[in-house]
PDB file of C-alpha atoms in Angstrom:
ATOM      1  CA  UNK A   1     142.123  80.899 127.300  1.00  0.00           C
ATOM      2  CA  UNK A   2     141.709  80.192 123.763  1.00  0.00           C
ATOM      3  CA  UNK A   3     142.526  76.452 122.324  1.00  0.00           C
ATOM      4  CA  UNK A   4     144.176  76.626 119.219  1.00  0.00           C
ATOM      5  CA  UNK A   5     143.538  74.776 116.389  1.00  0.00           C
ATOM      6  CA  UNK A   6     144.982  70.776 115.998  1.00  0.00           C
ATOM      7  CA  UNK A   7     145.312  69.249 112.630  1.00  0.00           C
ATOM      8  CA  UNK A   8     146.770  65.590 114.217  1.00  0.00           C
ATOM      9  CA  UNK A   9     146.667  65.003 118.023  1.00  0.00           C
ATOM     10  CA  UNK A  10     150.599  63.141 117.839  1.00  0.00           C
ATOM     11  CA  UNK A  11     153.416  63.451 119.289  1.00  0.00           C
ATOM     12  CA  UNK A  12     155.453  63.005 116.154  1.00  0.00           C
ATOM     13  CA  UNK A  13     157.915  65.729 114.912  1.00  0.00           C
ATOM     14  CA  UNK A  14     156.085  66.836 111.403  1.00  0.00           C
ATOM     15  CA  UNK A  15     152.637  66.951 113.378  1.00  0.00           C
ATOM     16  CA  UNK A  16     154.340  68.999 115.880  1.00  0.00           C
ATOM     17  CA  UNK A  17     155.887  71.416 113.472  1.00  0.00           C
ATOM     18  CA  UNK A  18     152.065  71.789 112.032  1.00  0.00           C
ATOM     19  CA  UNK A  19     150.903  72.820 115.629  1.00  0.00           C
ATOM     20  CA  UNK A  20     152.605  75.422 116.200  1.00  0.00           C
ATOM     21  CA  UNK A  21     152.737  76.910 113.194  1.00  0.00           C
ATOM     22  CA  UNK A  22     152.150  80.634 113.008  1.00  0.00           C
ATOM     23  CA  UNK A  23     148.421  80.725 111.459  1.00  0.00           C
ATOM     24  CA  UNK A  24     147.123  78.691 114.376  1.00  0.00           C
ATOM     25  CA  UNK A  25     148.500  80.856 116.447  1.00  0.00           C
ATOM     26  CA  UNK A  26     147.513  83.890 115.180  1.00  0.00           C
ATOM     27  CA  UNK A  27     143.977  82.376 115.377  1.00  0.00           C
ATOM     28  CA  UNK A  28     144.482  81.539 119.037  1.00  0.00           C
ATOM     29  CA  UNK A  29     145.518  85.230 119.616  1.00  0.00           C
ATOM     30  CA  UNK A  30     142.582  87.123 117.633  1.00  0.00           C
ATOM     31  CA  UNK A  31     140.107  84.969 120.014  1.00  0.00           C
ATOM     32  CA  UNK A  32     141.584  86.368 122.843  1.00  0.00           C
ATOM     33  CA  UNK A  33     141.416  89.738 121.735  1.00  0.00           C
ATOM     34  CA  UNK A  34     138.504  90.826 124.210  1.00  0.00           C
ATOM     35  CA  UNK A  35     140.435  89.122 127.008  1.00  0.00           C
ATOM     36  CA  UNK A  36     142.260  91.828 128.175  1.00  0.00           C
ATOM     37  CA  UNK A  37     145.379  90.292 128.895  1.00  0.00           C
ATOM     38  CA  UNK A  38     148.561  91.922 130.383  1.00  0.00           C
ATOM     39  CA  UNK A  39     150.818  88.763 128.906  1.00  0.00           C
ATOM     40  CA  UNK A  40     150.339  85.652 126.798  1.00  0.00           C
ATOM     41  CA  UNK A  41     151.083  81.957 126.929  1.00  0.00           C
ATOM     42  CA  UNK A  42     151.666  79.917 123.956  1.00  0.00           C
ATOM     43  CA  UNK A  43     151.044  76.870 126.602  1.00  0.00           C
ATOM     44  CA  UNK A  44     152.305  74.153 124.644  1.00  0.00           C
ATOM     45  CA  UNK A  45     155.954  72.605 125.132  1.00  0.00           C
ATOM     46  CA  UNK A  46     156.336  69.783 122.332  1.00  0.00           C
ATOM     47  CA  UNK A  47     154.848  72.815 119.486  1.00  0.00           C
ATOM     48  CA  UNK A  48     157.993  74.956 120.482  1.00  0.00           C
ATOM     49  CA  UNK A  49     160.454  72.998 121.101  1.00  0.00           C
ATOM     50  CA  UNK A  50     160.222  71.170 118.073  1.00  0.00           C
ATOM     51  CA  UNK A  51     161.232  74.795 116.094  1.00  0.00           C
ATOM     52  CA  UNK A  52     164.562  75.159 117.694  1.00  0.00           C
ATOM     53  CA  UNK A  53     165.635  77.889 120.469  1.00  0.00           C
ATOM     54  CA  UNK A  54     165.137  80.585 117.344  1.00  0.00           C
ATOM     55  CA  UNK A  55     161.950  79.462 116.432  1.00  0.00           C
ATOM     56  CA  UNK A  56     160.461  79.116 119.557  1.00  0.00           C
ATOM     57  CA  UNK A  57     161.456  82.417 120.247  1.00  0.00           C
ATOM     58  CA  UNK A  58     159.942  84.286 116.912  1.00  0.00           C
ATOM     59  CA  UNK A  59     156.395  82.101 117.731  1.00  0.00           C
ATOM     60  CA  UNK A  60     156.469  84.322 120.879  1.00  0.00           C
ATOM     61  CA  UNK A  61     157.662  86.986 118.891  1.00  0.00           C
ATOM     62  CA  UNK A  62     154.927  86.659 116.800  1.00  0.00           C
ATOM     63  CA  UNK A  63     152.397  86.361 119.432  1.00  0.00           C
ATOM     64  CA  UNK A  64     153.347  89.644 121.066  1.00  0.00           C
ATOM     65  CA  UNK A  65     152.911  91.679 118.290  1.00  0.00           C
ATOM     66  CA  UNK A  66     149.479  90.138 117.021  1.00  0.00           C
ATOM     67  CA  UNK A  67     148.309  90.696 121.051  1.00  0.00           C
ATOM     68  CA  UNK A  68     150.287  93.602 121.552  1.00  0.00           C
ATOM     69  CA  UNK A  69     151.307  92.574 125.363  1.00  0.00           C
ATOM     70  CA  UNK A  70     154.592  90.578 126.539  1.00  0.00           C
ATOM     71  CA  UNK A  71     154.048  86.636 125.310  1.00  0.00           C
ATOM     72  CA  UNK A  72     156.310  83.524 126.214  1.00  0.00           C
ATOM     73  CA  UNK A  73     155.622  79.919 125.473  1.00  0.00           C
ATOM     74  CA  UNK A  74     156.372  76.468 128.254  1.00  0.00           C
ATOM     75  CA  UNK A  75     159.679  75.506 126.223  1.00  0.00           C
ATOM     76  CA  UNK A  76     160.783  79.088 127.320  1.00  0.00           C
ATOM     77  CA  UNK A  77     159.659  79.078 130.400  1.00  0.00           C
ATOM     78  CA  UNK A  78     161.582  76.159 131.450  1.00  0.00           C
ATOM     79  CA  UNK A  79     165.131  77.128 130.268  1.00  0.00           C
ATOM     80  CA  UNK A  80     164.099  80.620 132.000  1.00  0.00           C
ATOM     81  CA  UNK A  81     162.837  78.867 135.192  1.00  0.00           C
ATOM     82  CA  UNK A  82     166.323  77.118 135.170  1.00  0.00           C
ATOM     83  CA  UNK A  83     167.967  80.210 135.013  1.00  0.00           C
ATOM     84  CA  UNK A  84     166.275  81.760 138.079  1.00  0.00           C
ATOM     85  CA  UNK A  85     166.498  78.886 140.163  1.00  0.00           C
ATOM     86  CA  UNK A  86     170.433  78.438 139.323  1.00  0.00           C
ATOM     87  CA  UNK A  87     169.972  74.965 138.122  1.00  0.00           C
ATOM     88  CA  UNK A  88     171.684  73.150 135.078  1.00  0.00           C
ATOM     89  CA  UNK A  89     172.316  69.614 135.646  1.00  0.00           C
ATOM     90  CA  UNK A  90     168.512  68.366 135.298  1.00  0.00           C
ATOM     91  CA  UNK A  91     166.749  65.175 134.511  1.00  0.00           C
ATOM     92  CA  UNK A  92     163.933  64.976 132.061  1.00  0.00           C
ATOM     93  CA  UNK A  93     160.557  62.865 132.816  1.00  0.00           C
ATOM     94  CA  UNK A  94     158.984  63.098 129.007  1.00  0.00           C
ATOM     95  CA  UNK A  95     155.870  61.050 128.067  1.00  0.00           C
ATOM     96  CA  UNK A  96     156.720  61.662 124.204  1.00  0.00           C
ATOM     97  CA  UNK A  97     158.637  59.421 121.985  1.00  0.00           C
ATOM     98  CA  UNK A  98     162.514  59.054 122.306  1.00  0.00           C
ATOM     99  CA  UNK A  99     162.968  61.156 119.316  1.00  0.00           C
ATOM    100  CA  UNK A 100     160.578  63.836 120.022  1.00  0.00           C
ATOM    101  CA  UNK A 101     162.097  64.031 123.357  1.00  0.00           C
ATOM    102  CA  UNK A 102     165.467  64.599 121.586  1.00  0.00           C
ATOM    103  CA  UNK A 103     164.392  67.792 120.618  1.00  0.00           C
ATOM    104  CA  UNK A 104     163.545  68.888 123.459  1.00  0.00           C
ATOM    105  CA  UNK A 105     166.782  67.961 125.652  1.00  0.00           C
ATOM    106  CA  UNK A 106     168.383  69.859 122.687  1.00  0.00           C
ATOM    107  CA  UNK A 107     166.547  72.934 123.145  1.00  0.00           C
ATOM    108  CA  UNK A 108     167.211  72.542 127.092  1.00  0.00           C
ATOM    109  CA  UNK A 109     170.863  72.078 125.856  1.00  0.00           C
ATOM    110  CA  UNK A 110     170.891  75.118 123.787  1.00  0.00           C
ATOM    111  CA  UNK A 111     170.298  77.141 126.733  1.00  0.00           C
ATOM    112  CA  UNK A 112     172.940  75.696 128.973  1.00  0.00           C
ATOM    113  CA  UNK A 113     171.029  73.634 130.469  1.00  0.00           C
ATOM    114  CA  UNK A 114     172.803  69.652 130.698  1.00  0.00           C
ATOM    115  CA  UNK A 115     170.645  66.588 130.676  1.00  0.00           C
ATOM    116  CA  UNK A 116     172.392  63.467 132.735  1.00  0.00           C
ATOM    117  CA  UNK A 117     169.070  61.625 132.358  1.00  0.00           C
ATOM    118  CA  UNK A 118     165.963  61.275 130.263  1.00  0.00           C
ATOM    119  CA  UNK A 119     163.070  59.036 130.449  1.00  0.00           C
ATOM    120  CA  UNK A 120     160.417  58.941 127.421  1.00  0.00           C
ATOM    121  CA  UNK A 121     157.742  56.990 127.187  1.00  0.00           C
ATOM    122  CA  UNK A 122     156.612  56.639 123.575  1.00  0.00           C
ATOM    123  CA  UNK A 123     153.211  58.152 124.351  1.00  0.00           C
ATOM    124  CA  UNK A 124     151.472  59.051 120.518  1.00  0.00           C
ATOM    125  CA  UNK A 125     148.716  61.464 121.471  1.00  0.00           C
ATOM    126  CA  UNK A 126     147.813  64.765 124.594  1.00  0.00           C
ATOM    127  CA  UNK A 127     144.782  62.891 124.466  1.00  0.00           C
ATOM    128  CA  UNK A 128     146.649  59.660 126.033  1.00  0.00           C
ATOM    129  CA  UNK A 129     148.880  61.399 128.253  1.00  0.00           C
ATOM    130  CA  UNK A 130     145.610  63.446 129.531  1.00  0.00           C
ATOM    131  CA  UNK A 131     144.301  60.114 130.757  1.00  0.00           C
ATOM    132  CA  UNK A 132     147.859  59.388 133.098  1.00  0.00           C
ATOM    133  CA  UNK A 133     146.862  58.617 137.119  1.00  0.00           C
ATOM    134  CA  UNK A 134     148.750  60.538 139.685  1.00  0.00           C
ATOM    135  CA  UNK A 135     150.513  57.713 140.629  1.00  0.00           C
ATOM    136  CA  UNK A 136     151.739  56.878 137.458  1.00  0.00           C
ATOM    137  CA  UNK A 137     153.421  60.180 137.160  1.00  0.00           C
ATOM    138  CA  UNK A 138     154.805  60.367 140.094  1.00  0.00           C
ATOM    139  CA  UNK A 139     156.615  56.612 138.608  1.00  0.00           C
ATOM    140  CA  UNK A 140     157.526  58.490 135.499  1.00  0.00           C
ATOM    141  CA  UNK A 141     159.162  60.841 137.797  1.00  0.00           C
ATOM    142  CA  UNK A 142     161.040  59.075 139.969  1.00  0.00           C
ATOM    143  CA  UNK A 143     162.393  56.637 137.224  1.00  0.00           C
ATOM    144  CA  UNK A 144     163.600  59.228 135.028  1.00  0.00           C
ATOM    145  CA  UNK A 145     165.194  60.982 138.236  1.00  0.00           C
ATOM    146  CA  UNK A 146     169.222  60.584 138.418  1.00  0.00           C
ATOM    147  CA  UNK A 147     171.672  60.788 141.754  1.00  0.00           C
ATOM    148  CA  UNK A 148     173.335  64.030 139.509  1.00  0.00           C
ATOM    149  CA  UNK A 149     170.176  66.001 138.487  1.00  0.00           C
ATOM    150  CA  UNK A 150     169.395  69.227 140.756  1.00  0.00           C
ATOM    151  CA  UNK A 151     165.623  68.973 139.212  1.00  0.00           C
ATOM    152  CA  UNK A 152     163.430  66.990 137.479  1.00  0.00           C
ATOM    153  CA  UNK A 153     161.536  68.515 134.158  1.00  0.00           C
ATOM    154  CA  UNK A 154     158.097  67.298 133.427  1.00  0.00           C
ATOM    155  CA  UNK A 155     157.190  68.527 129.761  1.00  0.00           C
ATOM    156  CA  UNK A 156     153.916  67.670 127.824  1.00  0.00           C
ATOM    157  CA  UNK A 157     150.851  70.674 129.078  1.00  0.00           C
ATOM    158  CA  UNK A 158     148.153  67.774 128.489  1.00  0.00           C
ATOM    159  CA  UNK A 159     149.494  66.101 131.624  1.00  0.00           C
ATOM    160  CA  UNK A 160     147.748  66.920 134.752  1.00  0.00           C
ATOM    161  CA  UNK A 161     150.228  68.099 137.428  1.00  0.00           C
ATOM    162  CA  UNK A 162     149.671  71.442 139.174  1.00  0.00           C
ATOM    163  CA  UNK A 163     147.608  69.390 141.761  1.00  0.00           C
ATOM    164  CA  UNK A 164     150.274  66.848 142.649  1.00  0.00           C
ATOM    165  CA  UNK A 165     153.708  68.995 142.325  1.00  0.00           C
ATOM    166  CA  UNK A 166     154.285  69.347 146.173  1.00  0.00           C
ATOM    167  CA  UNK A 167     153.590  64.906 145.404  1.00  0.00           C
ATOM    168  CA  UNK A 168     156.234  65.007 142.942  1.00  0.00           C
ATOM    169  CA  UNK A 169     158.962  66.620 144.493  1.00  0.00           C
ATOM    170  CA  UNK A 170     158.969  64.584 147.741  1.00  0.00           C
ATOM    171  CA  UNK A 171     159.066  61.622 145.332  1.00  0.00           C
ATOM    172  CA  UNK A 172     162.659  62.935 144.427  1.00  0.00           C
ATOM    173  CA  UNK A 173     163.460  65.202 146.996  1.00  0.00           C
ATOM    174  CA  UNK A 174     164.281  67.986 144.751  1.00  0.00           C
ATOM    175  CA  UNK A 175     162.638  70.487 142.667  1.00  0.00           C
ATOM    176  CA  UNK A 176     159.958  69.083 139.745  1.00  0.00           C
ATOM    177  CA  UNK A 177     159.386  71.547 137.140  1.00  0.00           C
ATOM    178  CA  UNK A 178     155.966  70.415 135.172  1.00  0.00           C
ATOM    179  CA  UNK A 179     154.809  72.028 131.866  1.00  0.00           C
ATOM    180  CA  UNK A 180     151.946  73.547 133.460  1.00  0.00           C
ATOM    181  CA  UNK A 181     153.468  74.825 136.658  1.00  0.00           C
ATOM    182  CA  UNK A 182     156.208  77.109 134.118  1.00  0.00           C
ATOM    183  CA  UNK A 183     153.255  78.195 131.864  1.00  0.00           C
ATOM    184  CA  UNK A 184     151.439  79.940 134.502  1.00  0.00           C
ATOM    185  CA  UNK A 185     154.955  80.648 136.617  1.00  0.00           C
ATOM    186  CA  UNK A 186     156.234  82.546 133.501  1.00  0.00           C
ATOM    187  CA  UNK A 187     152.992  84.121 132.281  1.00  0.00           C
ATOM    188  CA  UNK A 188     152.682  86.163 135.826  1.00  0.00           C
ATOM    189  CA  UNK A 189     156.984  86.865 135.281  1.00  0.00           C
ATOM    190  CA  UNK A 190     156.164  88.540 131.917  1.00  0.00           C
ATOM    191  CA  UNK A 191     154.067  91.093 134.200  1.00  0.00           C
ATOM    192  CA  UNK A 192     155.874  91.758 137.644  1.00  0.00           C
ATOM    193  CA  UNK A 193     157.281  89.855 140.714  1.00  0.00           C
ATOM    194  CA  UNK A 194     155.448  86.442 140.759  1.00  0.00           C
ATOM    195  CA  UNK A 195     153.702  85.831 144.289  1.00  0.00           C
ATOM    196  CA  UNK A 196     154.771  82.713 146.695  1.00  0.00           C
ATOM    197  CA  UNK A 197     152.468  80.138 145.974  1.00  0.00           C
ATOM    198  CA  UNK A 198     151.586  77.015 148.272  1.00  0.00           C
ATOM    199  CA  UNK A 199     151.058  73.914 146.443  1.00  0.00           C
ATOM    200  CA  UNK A 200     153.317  74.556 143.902  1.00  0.00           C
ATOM    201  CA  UNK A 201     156.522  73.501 144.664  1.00  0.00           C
ATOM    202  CA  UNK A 202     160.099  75.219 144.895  1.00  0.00           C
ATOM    203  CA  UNK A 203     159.200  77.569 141.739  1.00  0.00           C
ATOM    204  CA  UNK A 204     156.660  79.214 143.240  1.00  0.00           C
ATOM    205  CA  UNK A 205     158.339  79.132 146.682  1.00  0.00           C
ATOM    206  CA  UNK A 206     161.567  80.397 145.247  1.00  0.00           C
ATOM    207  CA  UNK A 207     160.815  84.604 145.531  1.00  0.00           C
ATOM    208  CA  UNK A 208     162.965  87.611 144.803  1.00  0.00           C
TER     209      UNK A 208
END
């Protein structure tokens, strides 16, 4: 894992833009050079999102050339976990600010995806949203949840969730796709059948 470069921990839109922008990544990528990796993450929703469906897509672009092995990034990976699980009508659980979330229920859009609900909670930095209890995300879940959404999307990678998914999703009683659960779901995708996984909710119990 390599942590790429920050100029200004905030979710705002021109900070965001700044993130992901394709010198840190490169960066990111030439430390993991040694790693021997058989796919990449760029494991950061809000940084992709933020450049559009075509963007995102030529930052991943990007990233596979420079590493020279399939590469993805978390706003892909949820639109693609969608797909596989046949889900569209979803509910979004964002800590970011209402107009940062924007972009990302338009990126969802974009890929036929339709948002009945979204909750955001004007959270400024990772740092903050690093610092959320358990039981306060399992409250941002279940308020942003909707009688209409098949699933409930968790963005933001700084927000600890792999440990409580199983938590999350008996909250709501349906699936709960978190930023960090599609990184890693997508990452093993990029490089054969991913394996059933306990823990992890309906993603990683969903196999074919």
């Amino acid at each position: 894992m390599a942590i790429t470069s920050v100029g200004e921990d905030a979710h705002r839109v021109d900070a965001l833009l700044d993130l992901g922008k394709a010198e840190r990544l490169a960066d990111g990528v030439a430390r993991l050079s040694g790693a021997q990796a058989e796919s990449m993450m760029w494991a950061c929703t809000s940084g992709s999102f933020v450049f559009g469906p075509d963007g995102a897509r030529r930052q991943v672009d990007q990233v596979a050339v420079a590493a020279g092995v399939p590469a993805s990034s978390t706003s892909i990976a949820f639109a693609d976990a969608l797909h596989y699980l046949g889900i569209r009508n979803i509910a979004v659980a964002a800590s970011y600010p209402a107009d940062v979330a924007a972009h990302f229920v338009t990126f969802l859009s974009a890929s036929g995806a339709v948002v009945v609900a979204m909750g955001s909670h004007g959270i400024v930095t990772a740092a903050e949203v690093g610092l959320l209890a358990p039981d306060e995300v399992v409250e941002m879940v279940r308020a942003a949840d909707h009688p209409d959404a098949e699933a409930v999307l968790v963005p933001d990678t700084a927000m600890h969730t792999l440990s409580i998914i199983e938590r999350l999703e008996s909250a709501v009683g349906k699936p709960v796709l978190t930023a960090n659960a599609v990184t890693v779901w997508k990452g093993l995708q990029l490089i054969g059948p991913v394996p059933r996984l306990p823990g992890l909710g309906t993603l990683f119990r969903t196999a074919r």
